[in-house]
Short mmCIF file of C-alpha atoms and ligand atoms in Angstrom, two decimals:
data_model
loop_
_atom_site.label_atom_id
_atom_site.label_comp_id
_atom_site.label_asym_id
_atom_site.label_seq_id
_atom_site.Cartn_x
_atom_site.Cartn_y
_atom_site.Cartn_z
CA MET A 1 -66.14 95.50 177.86
CA PHE A 2 -62.49 94.51 177.86
CA TRP A 3 -59.98 97.20 176.76
CA LEU A 4 -56.47 96.29 175.93
CA ALA A 5 -54.11 99.15 176.33
CA ARG A 6 -50.94 99.04 174.23
CA VAL A 7 -48.71 101.83 175.72
CA PHE A 8 -45.90 103.10 173.57
CA PRO A 9 -42.45 104.19 175.13
CA ASP A 10 -42.11 107.63 176.73
CA GLY A 11 -41.02 110.22 174.13
CA PHE A 12 -42.31 108.19 171.24
CA LEU A 13 -42.59 110.36 168.17
CA TRP A 14 -46.02 110.54 166.50
CA GLY A 15 -46.07 112.20 163.14
CA THR A 16 -46.80 112.24 159.39
CA ALA A 17 -44.38 112.37 156.58
CA MET A 18 -44.24 114.55 153.45
CA ALA A 19 -41.80 115.37 150.73
CA ALA A 20 -41.24 118.81 149.20
CA PHE A 21 -42.01 118.00 145.46
CA GLN A 22 -45.27 116.13 146.36
CA VAL A 23 -46.79 118.86 148.45
CA GLU A 24 -45.24 122.34 147.95
CA MET A 25 -46.57 123.40 144.61
CA GLY A 26 -50.22 124.36 143.93
CA LEU A 27 -50.22 127.90 145.26
CA GLY A 28 -47.10 130.13 145.65
CA GLU A 29 -43.83 129.77 143.85
CA VAL A 30 -43.35 126.98 141.26
CA ASP A 31 -40.02 125.23 141.14
CA SER A 32 -39.27 124.45 137.50
CA ARG A 33 -35.63 123.71 138.11
CA SER A 34 -35.75 119.97 138.98
CA ASP A 35 -35.52 116.71 136.93
CA TRP A 36 -38.87 115.48 138.07
CA TYR A 37 -40.57 118.88 137.02
CA VAL A 38 -39.27 118.24 133.54
CA TRP A 39 -39.94 114.46 133.52
CA VAL A 40 -43.58 114.63 134.37
CA ARG A 41 -44.53 117.03 131.68
CA ASP A 42 -42.53 115.38 128.91
CA GLU A 43 -44.77 114.65 126.00
CA ASN A 44 -43.25 111.25 125.19
CA ASN A 45 -43.65 110.09 128.78
CA ILE A 46 -47.22 111.28 128.89
CA LYS A 47 -47.98 109.65 125.45
CA LYS A 48 -46.46 106.36 126.44
CA GLY A 49 -48.44 106.38 129.66
CA LEU A 50 -45.20 106.39 131.88
CA VAL A 51 -46.55 109.31 133.82
CA SER A 52 -50.10 110.33 134.52
CA GLY A 53 -50.12 113.86 132.88
CA ASP A 54 -50.93 115.41 136.23
CA LEU A 55 -48.63 118.34 137.10
CA PRO A 56 -47.17 119.22 140.44
CA GLU A 57 -48.02 122.82 140.12
CA ASP A 58 -51.68 121.76 140.58
CA GLY A 59 -50.80 120.22 143.95
CA PRO A 60 -51.87 120.83 147.58
CA GLY A 61 -50.00 124.15 147.82
CA PHE A 62 -48.11 123.42 151.15
CA TRP A 63 -45.63 126.25 150.21
CA ALA A 64 -48.33 128.82 150.72
CA LEU A 65 -50.57 126.83 153.28
CA PHE A 66 -47.98 125.36 155.44
CA ARG A 67 -49.18 127.20 158.62
CA ASP A 68 -52.67 125.60 158.33
CA ASP A 69 -51.26 122.24 157.39
CA LEU A 70 -48.96 122.19 160.33
CA LYS A 71 -51.81 123.19 162.56
CA LEU A 72 -53.63 120.03 161.26
CA ALA A 73 -50.63 117.96 162.21
CA ARG A 74 -50.43 119.38 165.69
CA ALA A 75 -53.98 120.17 166.67
CA GLY A 76 -55.87 117.91 164.25
CA LEU A 77 -53.87 114.88 164.79
CA GLY A 78 -52.31 115.57 168.13
CA ASN A 79 -48.83 114.88 166.66
CA ASN A 80 -45.59 115.75 168.33
CA ALA A 81 -43.41 115.35 165.22
CA VAL A 82 -43.30 115.91 161.63
CA ARG A 83 -41.13 114.64 158.63
CA LEU A 84 -40.45 117.01 155.82
CA SER A 85 -37.97 117.34 153.02
CA LEU A 86 -36.26 120.23 151.25
CA ASP A 87 -35.83 120.31 147.56
CA TRP A 88 -32.21 120.79 146.54
CA SER A 89 -33.25 122.65 143.34
CA ARG A 90 -35.11 125.26 145.38
CA ILE A 91 -32.05 126.08 147.49
CA PHE A 92 -29.45 125.76 144.67
CA PRO A 93 -31.30 126.28 141.37
CA GLU A 94 -27.81 127.17 139.85
CA GLN A 95 -24.83 125.05 139.86
CA THR A 96 -22.41 124.92 142.81
CA ARG A 97 -19.63 122.92 140.97
CA ASP A 98 -17.21 125.87 141.09
CA VAL A 99 -17.30 126.27 144.93
CA PRO A 100 -14.01 124.67 145.76
CA VAL A 101 -13.85 121.71 148.26
CA LYS A 102 -11.16 119.21 149.00
CA VAL A 103 -12.17 115.65 147.87
CA ARG A 104 -10.41 112.51 148.98
CA PHE A 105 -10.63 109.10 147.13
CA ASP A 106 -10.28 105.54 148.26
CA ASN A 107 -8.08 102.93 146.52
CA TYR A 108 -10.93 102.08 144.19
CA GLY A 109 -11.50 105.72 143.06
CA ASN A 110 -14.51 106.27 145.27
CA VAL A 111 -15.10 109.65 146.95
CA CYS A 112 -14.40 108.89 150.65
CA GLY A 113 -14.19 112.23 152.07
CA VAL A 114 -15.23 116.00 151.38
CA ASP A 115 -13.93 118.97 153.21
CA VAL A 116 -15.99 122.20 152.89
CA PRO A 117 -13.85 125.08 154.05
CA MET A 118 -15.29 128.04 155.65
CA ASP A 119 -14.63 130.26 152.52
CA SER A 120 -16.56 127.85 150.37
CA MET A 121 -19.43 127.82 152.91
CA ARG A 122 -19.52 131.54 152.45
CA LEU A 123 -19.74 131.11 148.65
CA LEU A 124 -22.61 128.62 149.10
CA GLU A 125 -24.33 131.21 151.32
CA GLU A 126 -24.08 133.70 148.50
CA ARG A 127 -25.25 131.20 145.90
CA ALA A 128 -28.22 129.85 147.72
CA TYR A 129 -31.53 131.15 146.46
CA GLN A 130 -32.71 133.36 149.35
CA PRO A 131 -36.44 133.41 148.87
CA SER A 132 -36.47 129.57 149.16
CA VAL A 133 -34.09 129.65 152.19
CA GLN A 134 -36.38 132.16 153.80
CA LYS A 135 -39.45 130.17 153.14
CA TYR A 136 -37.92 126.91 154.45
CA ARG A 137 -36.90 128.95 157.59
CA GLU A 138 -40.57 129.94 158.07
CA VAL A 139 -41.80 126.36 157.76
CA LEU A 140 -39.20 125.08 160.25
CA THR A 141 -39.76 127.93 162.64
CA GLU A 142 -43.51 127.18 162.52
CA CYS A 143 -42.81 123.53 163.33
CA ARG A 144 -40.85 124.62 166.35
CA ASN A 145 -43.39 127.11 167.49
CA LEU A 146 -46.09 124.30 167.34
CA GLY A 147 -43.75 121.95 169.38
CA LEU A 148 -43.24 119.61 166.48
CA THR A 149 -39.94 117.61 166.49
CA VAL A 150 -38.60 117.87 162.90
CA LEU A 151 -37.14 115.07 160.89
CA LEU A 152 -35.68 116.64 157.71
CA THR A 153 -34.96 114.52 154.64
CA LEU A 154 -32.19 116.07 152.38
CA TYR A 155 -32.86 114.01 149.26
CA HIS A 156 -36.46 112.88 148.58
CA TRP A 157 -35.84 112.23 144.81
CA PRO A 158 -35.93 115.46 142.75
CA LEU A 159 -32.36 116.55 141.54
CA PRO A 160 -31.57 120.08 140.27
CA LEU A 161 -31.64 120.04 136.42
CA TRP A 162 -27.89 121.25 136.31
CA ILE A 163 -27.16 117.85 137.83
CA HIS A 164 -29.66 115.62 136.00
CA ASP A 165 -31.32 116.06 132.64
CA PRO A 166 -33.61 113.05 132.66
CA ILE A 167 -34.73 113.48 129.06
CA GLU A 168 -31.21 113.89 127.71
CA CYS A 169 -30.30 110.73 129.78
CA ARG A 170 -33.28 108.75 128.57
CA ASP A 171 -32.76 109.64 124.84
CA ASP A 172 -28.99 109.43 124.53
CA PHE A 173 -27.28 108.47 127.79
CA VAL A 174 -23.85 108.04 126.12
CA HIS A 175 -23.73 111.73 125.12
CA ALA A 176 -25.57 113.06 128.10
CA VAL A 177 -23.69 115.56 130.22
CA ARG A 178 -25.93 115.95 133.25
CA ARG A 179 -26.15 112.36 134.45
CA GLY A 180 -27.49 112.51 137.97
CA TRP A 181 -26.38 109.78 140.50
CA THR A 182 -24.54 107.82 137.78
CA ASP A 183 -21.86 110.51 138.10
CA GLN A 184 -19.71 110.56 141.31
CA THR A 185 -19.47 114.43 141.07
CA THR A 186 -23.08 114.25 142.34
CA VAL A 187 -21.84 112.99 145.49
CA VAL A 188 -19.56 115.90 145.91
CA GLU A 189 -22.26 118.50 145.17
CA PHE A 190 -24.51 116.58 147.56
CA ALA A 191 -21.90 117.11 150.25
CA LYS A 192 -21.92 120.84 149.66
CA TYR A 193 -25.82 120.97 149.87
CA ALA A 194 -25.86 118.90 153.02
CA ALA A 195 -23.24 121.12 154.71
CA TYR A 196 -25.15 124.14 153.70
CA VAL A 197 -28.47 122.87 155.00
CA ALA A 198 -27.00 121.67 158.33
CA LYS A 199 -25.32 125.01 158.89
CA THR A 200 -28.33 127.07 157.89
CA PHE A 201 -31.15 125.10 159.45
CA GLY A 202 -29.40 123.18 162.17
CA ASP A 203 -30.90 125.20 164.98
CA SER A 204 -34.43 124.09 163.90
CA VAL A 205 -33.81 120.46 162.93
CA ASP A 206 -33.80 117.58 165.29
CA LEU A 207 -33.18 114.57 163.15
CA TYR A 208 -31.98 114.24 159.54
CA ALA A 209 -32.49 111.57 156.85
CA THR A 210 -29.85 111.82 154.26
CA LEU A 211 -31.69 109.88 151.54
CA ASN A 212 -35.21 108.62 151.06
CA GLU A 213 -35.60 105.21 149.73
CA PRO A 214 -32.36 105.13 147.61
CA MET A 215 -33.45 101.72 146.20
CA VAL A 216 -36.39 103.23 144.59
CA ALA A 217 -34.34 106.02 143.05
CA SER A 218 -31.80 103.51 141.65
CA GLY A 219 -34.34 100.52 140.93
CA ALA A 220 -37.21 102.49 139.37
CA GLY A 221 -34.80 104.88 137.62
CA TYR A 222 -32.32 102.44 136.18
CA LEU A 223 -33.78 98.86 136.16
CA ARG A 224 -37.39 99.30 135.17
CA LYS A 225 -37.86 101.25 131.87
CA SER A 226 -41.66 101.39 132.49
CA SER A 227 -41.59 102.52 136.11
CA GLY A 228 -42.36 106.03 135.14
CA PHE A 229 -39.30 107.26 137.17
CA PRO A 230 -36.52 109.28 135.62
CA PRO A 231 -34.55 108.59 133.65
CA GLY A 232 -36.31 105.20 132.83
CA LEU A 233 -33.39 103.13 131.73
CA GLY A 234 -32.98 99.24 132.09
CA ASP A 235 -29.24 98.96 132.61
CA LEU A 236 -27.77 96.76 135.33
CA GLY A 237 -24.40 98.52 135.30
CA LEU A 238 -25.98 101.94 135.89
CA PHE A 239 -28.21 100.56 138.53
CA VAL A 240 -25.23 99.19 140.43
CA GLU A 241 -23.32 102.42 140.06
CA VAL A 242 -26.27 104.53 141.21
CA THR A 243 -26.93 102.42 144.23
CA LYS A 244 -23.21 102.52 145.16
CA ASN A 245 -22.97 106.32 144.72
CA LEU A 246 -26.05 106.74 146.77
CA ALA A 247 -24.60 104.64 149.58
CA VAL A 248 -21.46 106.64 149.41
CA ALA A 249 -23.51 109.83 149.36
CA HIS A 250 -25.20 108.77 152.58
CA GLY A 251 -21.88 108.60 154.44
CA ILE A 252 -20.39 111.83 152.89
CA ALA A 253 -23.61 113.71 153.93
CA TYR A 254 -23.59 112.21 157.34
CA GLU A 255 -20.18 113.58 157.99
CA GLN A 256 -21.19 117.05 156.75
CA VAL A 257 -24.29 117.30 158.91
CA LYS A 258 -22.31 116.20 161.97
CA LYS A 259 -19.74 118.85 161.25
CA TRP A 260 -22.02 121.76 160.42
CA ASP A 261 -25.01 121.30 162.74
CA ILE A 262 -23.61 122.14 166.12
CA SER A 263 -26.83 123.52 167.70
CA SER A 264 -28.68 121.32 169.94
CA CYS A 265 -32.46 121.87 169.74
CA SER A 266 -33.77 118.72 171.30
CA ALA A 267 -33.13 115.61 173.28
CA TYR A 268 -31.61 114.10 170.30
CA GLY A 269 -28.48 116.40 170.49
CA PRO A 270 -27.16 118.54 167.66
CA ALA A 271 -27.53 116.15 164.84
CA TYR A 272 -29.15 112.72 164.76
CA VAL A 273 -28.59 111.40 161.30
CA GLY A 274 -30.00 108.34 159.62
CA VAL A 275 -31.09 106.97 156.26
CA VAL A 276 -34.54 106.12 155.16
CA HIS A 277 -34.94 102.81 153.50
CA ASN A 278 -37.96 100.76 152.24
CA PRO A 279 -37.58 97.14 153.14
CA GLN A 280 -40.85 95.16 152.23
CA TYR A 281 -42.03 91.61 152.96
CA TYR A 282 -41.16 89.13 150.33
CA GLU A 283 -42.42 85.71 149.70
CA PRO A 284 -42.02 83.09 146.86
CA PHE A 285 -45.26 82.72 144.97
CA ASP A 286 -44.98 78.97 145.14
CA LYS A 287 -43.06 77.85 148.24
CA ASP A 288 -42.39 74.40 146.66
CA SER A 289 -40.77 75.90 143.68
CA LYS A 290 -37.08 76.08 143.95
CA ALA A 291 -36.96 78.69 141.19
CA ASP A 292 -39.56 80.89 142.90
CA VAL A 293 -37.75 80.55 146.32
CA GLU A 294 -34.43 81.63 144.87
CA ALA A 295 -36.03 84.56 142.91
CA SER A 296 -37.83 85.77 145.96
CA ARG A 297 -34.55 85.47 148.07
CA PHE A 298 -32.57 87.41 145.38
CA VAL A 299 -35.17 90.28 145.15
CA GLU A 300 -35.33 90.40 148.99
CA TYR A 301 -31.48 90.62 149.23
CA VAL A 302 -31.26 93.33 146.57
CA GLN A 303 -34.29 95.42 147.85
CA ASN A 304 -33.97 94.96 151.66
CA GLU A 305 -30.28 94.34 152.44
CA TRP A 306 -27.80 95.25 149.64
CA ILE A 307 -27.59 98.90 150.29
CA LEU A 308 -27.78 98.75 154.04
CA ASN A 309 -24.81 96.30 153.99
CA MET A 310 -22.86 99.09 152.05
CA ILE A 311 -23.91 101.89 154.32
CA LEU A 312 -23.54 100.12 157.72
CA LYS A 313 -21.03 97.45 157.00
CA GLY A 314 -18.86 98.71 154.14
CA ASP A 315 -19.81 95.53 152.10
CA TYR A 316 -20.11 96.65 148.48
CA ASP A 317 -21.39 93.52 146.69
CA LEU A 318 -20.93 95.13 143.15
CA ASP A 319 -21.32 91.97 141.29
CA LEU A 320 -24.48 91.06 143.24
CA ASN A 321 -23.43 87.41 143.77
CA MET A 322 -24.51 87.70 147.45
CA ILE A 323 -20.88 87.15 148.54
CA ILE A 324 -18.48 89.87 149.76
CA GLU A 325 -15.18 89.31 148.11
CA LYS A 326 -11.99 90.90 149.55
CA ASP A 327 -12.06 93.79 147.02
CA GLU A 328 -15.70 94.49 147.78
CA GLN A 329 -14.93 95.46 151.42
CA ARG A 330 -14.86 99.20 151.71
CA PRO A 331 -14.58 100.05 155.41
CA SER A 332 -13.41 103.55 154.75
CA LEU A 333 -16.82 104.33 153.23
CA VAL A 334 -18.61 103.51 156.45
CA LYS A 335 -19.26 106.91 158.29
CA GLY A 336 -22.15 106.27 160.50
CA CYS A 337 -25.96 105.98 160.73
CA ASP A 338 -27.67 106.92 163.98
CA PHE A 339 -30.89 105.40 163.06
CA ILE A 340 -32.62 103.55 160.24
CA GLY A 341 -35.78 104.76 158.84
CA VAL A 342 -38.14 101.97 157.78
CA ASN A 343 -40.74 102.77 155.10
CA TYR A 344 -43.07 99.68 155.07
CA TYR A 345 -46.10 99.24 152.92
CA MET A 346 -46.78 95.78 151.67
CA ARG A 347 -46.14 92.08 150.93
CA ASN A 348 -44.72 91.16 147.62
CA ARG A 349 -45.06 87.61 146.20
CA ILE A 350 -42.26 86.86 143.72
CA ARG A 351 -41.99 84.24 141.04
CA SER A 352 -39.25 83.31 138.67
CA ALA A 353 -39.71 84.68 135.17
CA GLU A 354 -37.70 85.60 132.11
CA SER A 355 -35.10 88.16 132.72
CA LYS A 356 -35.96 91.72 131.40
CA VAL A 357 -32.59 93.22 132.15
CA PRO A 358 -29.52 91.62 130.70
CA GLY A 359 -27.26 90.14 133.48
CA LEU A 360 -30.14 90.11 136.14
CA PRO A 361 -31.78 86.98 137.24
CA GLY A 362 -35.50 86.94 136.02
CA PHE A 363 -38.32 87.54 138.36
CA GLU A 364 -41.73 89.15 138.53
CA THR A 365 -44.03 90.41 141.32
CA VAL A 366 -47.37 88.64 141.18
CA PRO A 367 -50.16 91.26 140.98
CA CYS A 368 -52.18 91.70 144.12
CA THR A 369 -55.68 90.24 144.04
CA GLN A 370 -56.80 90.36 147.67
CA ASN A 371 -56.51 93.05 150.34
CA CYS A 372 -55.10 95.49 147.85
CA THR A 373 -54.66 99.21 148.14
CA ASP A 374 -55.47 101.62 145.34
CA MET A 375 -51.84 101.34 144.27
CA GLY A 376 -52.28 97.57 143.92
CA TRP A 377 -50.13 96.85 146.93
CA GLU A 378 -51.08 93.96 149.19
CA ILE A 379 -51.86 94.98 152.73
CA TYR A 380 -49.99 92.73 155.11
CA PRO A 381 -49.58 94.26 158.54
CA GLN A 382 -47.42 91.23 159.94
CA GLY A 383 -44.76 92.32 157.51
CA MET A 384 -44.27 95.47 159.49
CA ARG A 385 -43.11 93.47 162.59
CA TYR A 386 -41.00 91.21 160.48
CA VAL A 387 -38.96 93.87 158.67
CA THR A 388 -38.67 96.11 161.73
CA ASN A 389 -37.20 93.17 163.77
CA TRP A 390 -35.09 92.07 160.77
CA VAL A 391 -33.55 95.48 160.32
CA TYR A 392 -32.98 96.07 164.01
CA ASN A 393 -31.57 92.62 164.76
CA ARG A 394 -29.15 92.77 161.68
CA TYR A 395 -27.92 96.37 161.90
CA ARG A 396 -28.43 97.18 165.64
CA ARG A 397 -29.58 100.64 165.08
CA PRO A 398 -32.72 102.37 166.59
CA ILE A 399 -35.61 102.20 164.08
CA MET A 400 -37.84 105.02 163.17
CA ILE A 401 -41.00 104.04 161.12
CA THR A 402 -40.59 106.86 158.63
CA GLU A 403 -43.47 105.91 156.29
CA ASN A 404 -46.39 103.67 156.27
CA GLY A 405 -49.88 104.34 154.81
CA ILE A 406 -52.30 103.53 152.14
CA ALA A 407 -53.66 105.00 148.92
CA ASP A 408 -57.44 104.69 149.62
CA ALA A 409 -59.61 107.06 147.68
CA LYS A 410 -62.87 105.66 149.13
CA ASP A 411 -61.56 105.88 152.69
CA GLU A 412 -62.69 102.32 153.47
CA LYS A 413 -59.45 100.72 154.61
CA ARG A 414 -57.31 103.40 156.03
CA SER A 415 -58.48 103.19 159.68
CA GLU A 416 -57.87 99.55 159.98
CA TYR A 417 -54.57 99.80 158.06
CA LEU A 418 -53.36 102.29 160.55
CA LEU A 419 -54.41 100.25 163.66
CA SER A 420 -53.25 96.97 162.38
CA HIS A 421 -49.68 98.24 161.57
CA LEU A 422 -49.46 100.02 164.85
CA ARG A 423 -50.35 96.77 166.66
CA GLU A 424 -47.39 95.02 164.87
CA ILE A 425 -44.99 97.82 165.83
CA HIS A 426 -46.04 97.58 169.38
CA LYS A 427 -45.39 93.84 169.35
CA SER A 428 -41.94 94.69 167.97
CA ILE A 429 -41.24 97.05 170.85
CA THR A 430 -42.79 94.98 173.79
CA ASP A 431 -42.53 91.38 172.71
CA ASP A 432 -39.38 91.40 170.74
CA SER A 433 -37.45 94.26 172.51
CA VAL A 434 -36.83 96.27 169.34
CA THR A 435 -36.05 99.92 169.74
CA VAL A 436 -38.51 101.89 167.79
CA LYS A 437 -38.49 105.62 168.32
CA GLY A 438 -41.33 106.91 166.37
CA TYR A 439 -44.05 106.47 163.69
CA PHE A 440 -44.64 108.78 160.71
CA HIS A 441 -47.76 108.07 158.69
CA TRP A 442 -47.64 108.65 154.95
CA SER A 443 -49.06 111.17 154.56
CA LEU A 444 -50.55 114.23 156.28
CA MET A 445 -52.62 115.07 153.14
CA ASP A 446 -53.02 113.81 149.69
CA ASN A 447 -50.21 114.71 147.42
CA PHE A 448 -48.49 114.23 144.05
CA GLU A 449 -47.81 110.54 143.88
CA TRP A 450 -44.90 110.72 141.37
CA ALA A 451 -45.64 109.04 138.05
CA ARG A 452 -49.16 108.23 139.30
CA GLY A 453 -50.22 111.75 139.92
CA PHE A 454 -53.14 112.89 142.06
CA LYS A 455 -55.40 109.79 141.78
CA MET A 456 -53.53 108.05 144.47
CA ARG A 457 -54.85 109.49 147.74
CA PHE A 458 -52.59 108.63 150.66
CA GLY A 459 -53.65 111.54 152.81
CA LEU A 460 -55.05 111.50 156.35
CA TYR A 461 -56.60 114.72 155.11
CA ARG A 462 -58.21 114.55 151.73
CA VAL A 463 -57.31 117.48 149.35
CA ASN A 464 -59.74 119.18 146.99
CA TYR A 465 -57.29 120.14 144.34
CA GLU A 466 -59.54 122.83 142.91
CA THR A 467 -60.22 124.65 146.22
CA LYS A 468 -57.12 123.27 148.19
CA GLU A 469 -59.55 122.52 151.01
CA ARG A 470 -58.52 119.79 153.31
CA THR A 471 -61.11 117.39 154.84
CA PRO A 472 -60.26 114.77 157.51
CA THR A 473 -60.58 111.19 156.69
CA LYS A 474 -62.11 108.73 159.20
CA ALA A 475 -58.64 107.85 160.48
CA VAL A 476 -57.89 111.28 161.80
CA PRO A 477 -59.72 110.94 165.17
CA ILE A 478 -58.26 107.49 165.62
CA TYR A 479 -54.73 108.61 165.08
CA LYS A 480 -55.22 111.66 167.29
CA GLN A 481 -56.50 109.57 170.16
CA ILE A 482 -53.45 107.29 169.81
CA ALA A 483 -51.03 110.12 169.50
CA THR A 484 -52.27 112.21 172.39
CA THR A 485 -52.53 109.22 174.82
CA ASN A 486 -49.41 107.44 173.45
CA THR A 487 -51.62 104.41 173.70
CA LEU A 488 -53.54 102.17 171.29
CA GLN A 489 -56.68 101.28 173.11
CA GLU A 490 -58.65 98.28 171.86
O1 IFM B 1 -45.22 108.79 147.86
C1 IFM B 1 -44.13 107.94 148.13
C2 IFM B 1 -43.06 108.53 148.85
O2 IFM B 1 -42.48 109.68 148.18
C3 IFM B 1 -41.96 107.60 149.13
N1 IFM B 1 -42.44 106.33 149.76
C4 IFM B 1 -43.57 105.71 149.25
C5 IFM B 1 -44.69 106.87 149.04
C6 IFM B 1 -45.99 106.09 148.44
O3 IFM B 1 -45.62 105.69 147.20
#
């Protein structure tokens, strides 16, 4: 028999990814102080079918079972890394607005710098909710004891309720007070939170992601009323504002982490900080239709490119005309980005359609009919190589595949999904000379899939939500073999 061995670079990170809100609750302390907590139990949202009606407090219970789960990552999967997030609302359930910081603005009124003085750091330390800090410390220490390199995400979607009241915003945005990312003060509060996290947990964290998939937070929250994401508005102006504020927030948090995390705990140095983005593969539904080609190019631009141009180049195309006018160049907002996290899942076929949001060109995604996951996403492994190469060649930053995975309740497609996507990553590395530093499969175990609830099973380990028992899927021994040998054998 002929075996082809695809060897990955030395030091390649093999891991799984998780997010606090999706896994923590189920056993142990419930966090009721976030916008998502309120959003998924809102009767209107449930009645309209915007959210599933499943509740995060019936989740996998990682908060209590983290030692066993991390053992699964280390021993069960042979991983050497793990991607986790913290929930801001767990650390600061009460407001931090009165903690003084110095804020600088650029000529356009954007926050372009935040100084957190030592006295203010002391106040933040007093204000932080210690049981949560203690618990996160235990989780991170356990990762270290197991030899898992830690990639920590600061913002993986839930916002503290004191920052964002999604029901108030949905029902009467004009009079709403707690307006989330539409409000620039959220950037300033995020700077305080990032500074506190870096100072407190820096000795246990190797890599940081400032934001997870900012385009989902802005697009699903502010462009698509029916997405099931808070606050469920369809407003182009707010979408642009939120995307801009998230881009600015990345830079501001980047600076804070660099300043406050000075302890080096790995080969990555004191703080290696990037952003996690979700570029997908786009194609016009009808390649001979000019309208479809233009619609697909526009969606690809907005989804894949727009925010990375802001973060890495200072190009703030705020009128979305795909041209950077002079007053859209904001070099003072570019702070740095040590790596780009790529979350790749699917191919989208786009066709031109009537516009659903005033001011935005019309388009729609053609529903998947073949090779679909339970989410209705089209499996297209070649897209992994395409987007990885595209991001690397355009922005010249090391790539980390920070998510890739499949909702597959029957466990029929997961193994091939994993293998086929890893093959493409390997081609990017060896055939196309792209620097890819690691792969984090989404996800370690089944979890709370936001508006879609528990039905969507992305886990390498299946979770019985009644007993909290974890059972390996067929992909577990396959992933373990790859991770422990650093090689994909075929
Ligand atoms: O569950 C999500 C995750 O939170 C962000 N990336 C996509 C995953 C699957 O939808």
